[in-house]
Amino acid sequence: MNTNRLSPAIEAALNEQMTREASASQIYLAYGSWADANGYGGISNFLFRHAHEERNHMMKILEYILKRGGKVTITAIPAPPSDPTSVNNCFEKVFQHEVDNTTSIYKIVKLSHDQEDWATWNFMQWFVKEQTEEENLAISLLDKIKIAGGENAKDEALYSLDRDLETTPDDARLAQDVTTDNP
Ligand code: FEO
């Protein structure tokens, strides 16, 4: 008796996304190492924390595939892209990476909708929300570096940005959680 509740296309897409999340973790590890080697301990700490989050995303998908009776396929993880060339470039790369990941998540949402796989559609809504948060966070980081001077940011501005990021919360607040009492 076939107990796999995932279609072959959804199973393949979820496995691919699971590997993308593992790859994202490696990317954040690489950028975090670059930041630390260049003296930005706070940025490094922020990126290492994010690498951990991405591993958790990978595990959520792995667990979901198993719970739906599907087959998990662990493959090689692509090497991260080249190191950033500056703090500004680092956050631009982070932002672009998250936007690309959102595109990938949306494709699975659409596929599950087209196939009327409502369990997968429902599961993926957590990732839609998470991506909105992660994009918000990346945009706010880019705003901060822009105020600090972007590519021309001075050492003092980068120093305070670095200290700031050491304690920056891992999650950004979503628009739907805002009220007039608490804007
Ligand atoms: Fe798991 Fe940053 O997306």
PDB file of C-alpha atoms and ligand atoms in Angstrom:
ATOM      1  CA  MET A   1       0.000   0.000   0.000  1.00  0.00           C
ATOM      2  CA  ASN A   2       1.345   3.388  -0.960  1.00  0.00           C
ATOM      3  CA  THR A   3       1.353   5.674   2.091  1.00  0.00           C
ATOM      4  CA  ASN A   4       3.256   8.512   0.423  1.00  0.00           C
ATOM      5  CA  ARG A   5       0.912  11.533   0.571  1.00  0.00           C
ATOM      6  CA  LEU A   6       3.229  13.669  -1.559  1.00  0.00           C
ATOM      7  CA  SER A   7       3.083  13.722  -5.349  1.00  0.00           C
ATOM      8  CA  PRO A   8       6.441  13.059  -7.081  1.00  0.00           C
ATOM      9  CA  ALA A   9       6.651  16.736  -8.133  1.00  0.00           C
ATOM     10  CA  ILE A  10       5.944  18.063  -4.614  1.00  0.00           C
ATOM     11  CA  GLU A  11       8.314  15.546  -3.047  1.00  0.00           C
ATOM     12  CA  ALA A  12      11.081  16.632  -5.442  1.00  0.00           C
ATOM     13  CA  ALA A  13      10.383  20.342  -4.865  1.00  0.00           C
ATOM     14  CA  LEU A  14      10.440  19.921  -1.070  1.00  0.00           C
ATOM     15  CA  ASN A  15      13.695  17.968  -1.195  1.00  0.00           C
ATOM     16  CA  GLU A  16      15.195  20.690  -3.364  1.00  0.00           C
ATOM     17  CA  GLN A  17      14.021  23.371  -0.939  1.00  0.00           C
ATOM     18  CA  MET A  18      15.426  21.393   1.997  1.00  0.00           C
ATOM     19  CA  THR A  19      18.838  21.478   0.299  1.00  0.00           C
ATOM     20  CA  ARG A  20      18.440  25.200  -0.441  1.00  0.00           C
ATOM     21  CA  GLU A  21      17.930  25.858   3.279  1.00  0.00           C
ATOM     22  CA  ALA A  22      21.053  23.803   4.101  1.00  0.00           C
ATOM     23  CA  SER A  23      22.898  25.792   1.448  1.00  0.00           C
ATOM     24  CA  ALA A  24      21.614  29.057   2.979  1.00  0.00           C
ATOM     25  CA  SER A  25      23.095  27.984   6.298  1.00  0.00           C
ATOM     26  CA  GLN A  26      26.488  27.470   4.633  1.00  0.00           C
ATOM     27  CA  ILE A  27      26.221  30.891   2.975  1.00  0.00           C
ATOM     28  CA  TYR A  28      25.583  32.595   6.331  1.00  0.00           C
ATOM     29  CA  LEU A  29      28.475  30.641   7.865  1.00  0.00           C
ATOM     30  CA  ALA A  30      30.749  31.811   5.039  1.00  0.00           C
ATOM     31  CA  TYR A  31      29.687  35.464   5.299  1.00  0.00           C
ATOM     32  CA  GLY A  32      29.894  35.313   9.122  1.00  0.00           C
ATOM     33  CA  SER A  33      33.445  33.977   8.890  1.00  0.00           C
ATOM     34  CA  TRP A  34      34.340  36.736   6.427  1.00  0.00           C
ATOM     35  CA  ALA A  35      32.883  39.348   8.816  1.00  0.00           C
ATOM     36  CA  ASP A  36      34.786  38.010  11.809  1.00  0.00           C
ATOM     37  CA  ALA A  37      38.058  37.820   9.874  1.00  0.00           C
ATOM     38  CA  ASN A  38      37.594  41.486   8.962  1.00  0.00           C
ATOM     39  CA  GLY A  39      37.017  42.573  12.557  1.00  0.00           C
ATOM     40  CA  TYR A  40      33.210  42.764  12.544  1.00  0.00           C
ATOM     41  CA  GLY A  41      32.403  40.538  15.505  1.00  0.00           C
ATOM     42  CA  GLY A  42      28.827  41.788  15.900  1.00  0.00           C
ATOM     43  CA  ILE A  43      27.939  41.245  12.238  1.00  0.00           C
ATOM     44  CA  SER A  44      29.581  37.844  12.408  1.00  0.00           C
ATOM     45  CA  ASN A  45      27.540  36.924  15.482  1.00  0.00           C
ATOM     46  CA  PHE A  46      24.341  38.013  13.719  1.00  0.00           C
ATOM     47  CA  LEU A  47      25.182  35.959  10.616  1.00  0.00           C
ATOM     48  CA  PHE A  48      26.151  32.869  12.629  1.00  0.00           C
ATOM     49  CA  ARG A  49      22.819  33.066  14.483  1.00  0.00           C
ATOM     50  CA  HIS A  50      21.132  33.225  11.117  1.00  0.00           C
ATOM     51  CA  ALA A  51      23.042  30.180   9.871  1.00  0.00           C
ATOM     52  CA  HIS A  52      21.478  28.306  12.793  1.00  0.00           C
ATOM     53  CA  GLU A  53      17.995  29.489  11.792  1.00  0.00           C
ATOM     54  CA  GLU A  54      18.515  28.199   8.251  1.00  0.00           C
ATOM     55  CA  ARG A  55      19.457  24.752   9.601  1.00  0.00           C
ATOM     56  CA  ASN A  56      16.172  24.802  11.494  1.00  0.00           C
ATOM     57  CA  HIS A  57      14.314  25.595   8.266  1.00  0.00           C
ATOM     58  CA  MET A  58      16.017  22.610   6.645  1.00  0.00           C
ATOM     59  CA  MET A  59      14.924  20.348   9.515  1.00  0.00           C
ATOM     60  CA  LYS A  60      11.307  21.517   9.319  1.00  0.00           C
ATOM     61  CA  ILE A  61      11.109  20.482   5.660  1.00  0.00           C
ATOM     62  CA  LEU A  62      12.916  17.194   6.273  1.00  0.00           C
ATOM     63  CA  GLU A  63      10.463  16.365   9.061  1.00  0.00           C
ATOM     64  CA  TYR A  64       7.459  17.335   6.942  1.00  0.00           C
ATOM     65  CA  ILE A  65       8.533  15.069   4.059  1.00  0.00           C
ATOM     66  CA  LEU A  66       8.922  12.146   6.500  1.00  0.00           C
ATOM     67  CA  LYS A  67       5.616  12.828   8.234  1.00  0.00           C
ATOM     68  CA  ARG A  68       3.793  12.787   4.893  1.00  0.00           C
ATOM     69  CA  GLY A  69       5.272   9.377   4.102  1.00  0.00           C
ATOM     70  CA  GLY A  70       7.693  10.781   1.527  1.00  0.00           C
ATOM     71  CA  LYS A  71      11.334  10.032   0.860  1.00  0.00           C
ATOM     72  CA  VAL A  72      14.028  12.420   2.060  1.00  0.00           C
ATOM     73  CA  THR A  73      16.954  12.667  -0.333  1.00  0.00           C
ATOM     74  CA  ILE A  74      20.116  14.165   1.120  1.00  0.00           C
ATOM     75  CA  THR A  75      22.439  15.518  -1.546  1.00  0.00           C
ATOM     76  CA  ALA A  76      25.636  17.537  -1.724  1.00  0.00           C
ATOM     77  CA  ILE A  77      25.321  21.215  -0.798  1.00  0.00           C
ATOM     78  CA  PRO A  78      26.654  23.714  -3.356  1.00  0.00           C
ATOM     79  CA  ALA A  79      29.612  25.818  -2.200  1.00  0.00           C
ATOM     80  CA  PRO A  80      28.706  29.336  -1.025  1.00  0.00           C
ATOM     81  CA  PRO A  81      29.342  32.237  -3.430  1.00  0.00           C
ATOM     82  CA  SER A  82      32.487  34.342  -3.155  1.00  0.00           C
ATOM     83  CA  ASP A  83      33.121  36.394  -0.020  1.00  0.00           C
ATOM     84  CA  PRO A  84      31.550  39.861   0.228  1.00  0.00           C
ATOM     85  CA  THR A  85      33.786  42.769  -0.736  1.00  0.00           C
ATOM     86  CA  SER A  86      32.457  45.157   1.938  1.00  0.00           C
ATOM     87  CA  VAL A  87      29.840  45.348   4.694  1.00  0.00           C
ATOM     88  CA  ASN A  88      27.469  47.020   2.235  1.00  0.00           C
ATOM     89  CA  ASN A  89      28.092  44.268  -0.323  1.00  0.00           C
ATOM     90  CA  CYS A  90      27.567  41.644   2.391  1.00  0.00           C
ATOM     91  CA  PHE A  91      24.063  42.910   3.184  1.00  0.00           C
ATOM     92  CA  GLU A  92      23.228  43.309  -0.502  1.00  0.00           C
ATOM     93  CA  LYS A  93      24.167  39.674  -1.025  1.00  0.00           C
ATOM     94  CA  VAL A  94      22.101  38.644   2.010  1.00  0.00           C
ATOM     95  CA  PHE A  95      19.078  40.549   0.702  1.00  0.00           C
ATOM     96  CA  GLN A  96      19.371  39.079  -2.813  1.00  0.00           C
ATOM     97  CA  HIS A  97      19.763  35.608  -1.382  1.00  0.00           C
ATOM     98  CA  GLU A  98      16.565  35.976   0.654  1.00  0.00           C
ATOM     99  CA  VAL A  99      14.626  37.327  -2.340  1.00  0.00           C
ATOM    100  CA  ASP A 100      15.772  34.327  -4.425  1.00  0.00           C
ATOM    101  CA  ASN A 101      14.716  32.005  -1.627  1.00  0.00           C
ATOM    102  CA  THR A 102      11.294  33.655  -1.469  1.00  0.00           C
ATOM    103  CA  THR A 103      10.871  32.996  -5.214  1.00  0.00           C
ATOM    104  CA  SER A 104      11.678  29.354  -4.610  1.00  0.00           C
ATOM    105  CA  ILE A 105       9.187  29.115  -1.702  1.00  0.00           C
ATOM    106  CA  TYR A 106       6.447  30.770  -3.793  1.00  0.00           C
ATOM    107  CA  LYS A 107       6.952  28.161  -6.532  1.00  0.00           C
ATOM    108  CA  ILE A 108       6.161  25.373  -4.058  1.00  0.00           C
ATOM    109  CA  VAL A 109       3.138  27.299  -2.775  1.00  0.00           C
ATOM    110  CA  LYS A 110       1.879  27.604  -6.350  1.00  0.00           C
ATOM    111  CA  LEU A 111       2.596  23.963  -7.133  1.00  0.00           C
ATOM    112  CA  SER A 112       0.742  22.795  -4.021  1.00  0.00           C
ATOM    113  CA  HIS A 113      -2.168  25.083  -4.928  1.00  0.00           C
ATOM    114  CA  ASP A 114      -2.261  23.773  -8.520  1.00  0.00           C
ATOM    115  CA  GLN A 115      -2.211  20.181  -7.268  1.00  0.00           C
ATOM    116  CA  GLU A 116      -4.731  20.889  -4.482  1.00  0.00           C
ATOM    117  CA  ASP A 117      -2.275  19.532  -1.921  1.00  0.00           C
ATOM    118  CA  TRP A 118      -3.682  21.638   0.898  1.00  0.00           C
ATOM    119  CA  ALA A 119      -1.477  20.048   3.584  1.00  0.00           C
ATOM    120  CA  THR A 120       1.660  21.210   1.768  1.00  0.00           C
ATOM    121  CA  TRP A 121       0.062  24.564   0.954  1.00  0.00           C
ATOM    122  CA  ASN A 122      -0.707  25.016   4.661  1.00  0.00           C
ATOM    123  CA  PHE A 123       2.788  23.903   5.721  1.00  0.00           C
ATOM    124  CA  MET A 124       4.396  26.346   3.296  1.00  0.00           C
ATOM    125  CA  GLN A 125       2.487  29.314   4.769  1.00  0.00           C
ATOM    126  CA  TRP A 126       4.941  29.257   7.705  1.00  0.00           C
ATOM    127  CA  PHE A 127       7.744  29.787   5.181  1.00  0.00           C
ATOM    128  CA  VAL A 128       5.874  32.583   3.393  1.00  0.00           C
ATOM    129  CA  LYS A 129       5.632  34.427   6.723  1.00  0.00           C
ATOM    130  CA  GLU A 130       9.245  33.654   7.582  1.00  0.00           C
ATOM    131  CA  GLN A 131      10.455  34.990   4.232  1.00  0.00           C
ATOM    132  CA  THR A 132       8.506  38.217   4.739  1.00  0.00           C
ATOM    133  CA  GLU A 133      10.273  38.597   8.086  1.00  0.00           C
ATOM    134  CA  GLU A 134      13.675  37.815   6.633  1.00  0.00           C
ATOM    135  CA  GLU A 135      13.236  40.245   3.760  1.00  0.00           C
ATOM    136  CA  ASN A 136      12.087  42.914   6.255  1.00  0.00           C
ATOM    137  CA  LEU A 137      15.184  42.289   8.318  1.00  0.00           C
ATOM    138  CA  ALA A 138      17.507  42.468   5.298  1.00  0.00           C
ATOM    139  CA  ILE A 139      15.844  45.706   4.122  1.00  0.00           C
ATOM    140  CA  SER A 140      16.264  47.270   7.580  1.00  0.00           C
ATOM    141  CA  LEU A 141      19.949  46.250   7.606  1.00  0.00           C
ATOM    142  CA  LEU A 142      20.449  47.804   4.180  1.00  0.00           C
ATOM    143  CA  ASP A 143      18.753  50.970   5.452  1.00  0.00           C
ATOM    144  CA  LYS A 144      21.162  51.089   8.399  1.00  0.00           C
ATOM    145  CA  ILE A 145      24.244  50.675   6.239  1.00  0.00           C
ATOM    146  CA  LYS A 146      22.891  53.297   3.841  1.00  0.00           C
ATOM    147  CA  ILE A 147      22.593  55.785   6.711  1.00  0.00           C
ATOM    148  CA  ALA A 148      26.129  54.824   7.788  1.00  0.00           C
ATOM    149  CA  GLY A 149      27.356  55.789   4.292  1.00  0.00           C
ATOM    150  CA  GLY A 150      26.873  52.645   2.197  1.00  0.00           C
ATOM    151  CA  GLU A 151      30.049  51.695   0.338  1.00  0.00           C
ATOM    152  CA  ASN A 152      31.706  54.844   1.727  1.00  0.00           C
ATOM    153  CA  ALA A 153      30.793  54.207   5.364  1.00  0.00           C
ATOM    154  CA  LYS A 154      33.473  55.475   7.735  1.00  0.00           C
ATOM    155  CA  ASP A 155      35.126  53.229  10.326  1.00  0.00           C
ATOM    156  CA  GLU A 156      33.265  54.880  13.245  1.00  0.00           C
ATOM    157  CA  ALA A 157      29.887  54.292  11.575  1.00  0.00           C
ATOM    158  CA  LEU A 158      30.786  50.668  10.818  1.00  0.00           C
ATOM    159  CA  TYR A 159      31.938  50.213  14.396  1.00  0.00           C
ATOM    160  CA  SER A 160      28.608  51.286  15.833  1.00  0.00           C
ATOM    161  CA  LEU A 161      26.692  49.272  13.211  1.00  0.00           C
ATOM    162  CA  ASP A 162      28.730  46.228  14.162  1.00  0.00           C
ATOM    163  CA  ARG A 163      27.955  46.713  17.866  1.00  0.00           C
ATOM    164  CA  ASP A 164      24.291  47.242  17.037  1.00  0.00           C
ATOM    165  CA  LEU A 165      24.048  43.962  15.147  1.00  0.00           C
ATOM    166  CA  GLU A 166      25.439  41.980  18.046  1.00  0.00           C
ATOM    167  CA  THR A 167      22.091  42.508  19.785  1.00  0.00           C
ATOM    168  CA  THR A 168      19.748  42.902  16.793  1.00  0.00           C
ATOM    169  CA  PRO A 169      16.784  40.525  17.260  1.00  0.00           C
ATOM    170  CA  ASP A 170      16.742  37.605  14.830  1.00  0.00           C
ATOM    171  CA  ASP A 171      13.173  38.301  13.747  1.00  0.00           C
ATOM    172  CA  ALA A 172      11.713  41.451  12.244  1.00  0.00           C
ATOM    173  CA  ARG A 173       8.197  42.540  13.218  1.00  0.00           C
ATOM    174  CA  LEU A 174       5.575  41.975  10.562  1.00  0.00           C
ATOM    175  CA  ALA A 175       3.202  44.704   9.390  1.00  0.00           C
ATOM    176  CA  GLN A 176       0.194  42.625  10.451  1.00  0.00           C
ATOM    177  CA  ASP A 177       1.443  42.657  14.065  1.00  0.00           C
ATOM    178  CA  VAL A 178       1.475  46.468  14.244  1.00  0.00           C
ATOM    179  CA  THR A 179      -1.304  48.369  16.044  1.00  0.00           C
ATOM    180  CA  THR A 180      -1.936  52.077  16.554  1.00  0.00           C
ATOM    181  CA  ASP A 181      -1.023  51.567  20.258  1.00  0.00           C
ATOM    182  CA  ASN A 182       2.229  49.920  19.301  1.00  0.00           C
ATOM    183  CA  PRO A 183       3.315  51.301  15.909  1.00  0.00           C
TER     184      PRO A 183
HETATM  185 FE1  FEO B   1      15.305  29.862   5.264  1.00  0.00          FE
HETATM  186 FE2  FEO B   1      16.549  32.771   4.991  1.00  0.00          FE
HETATM  187  O1  FEO B   1      15.340  31.474   4.447  1.00  0.00           O
END
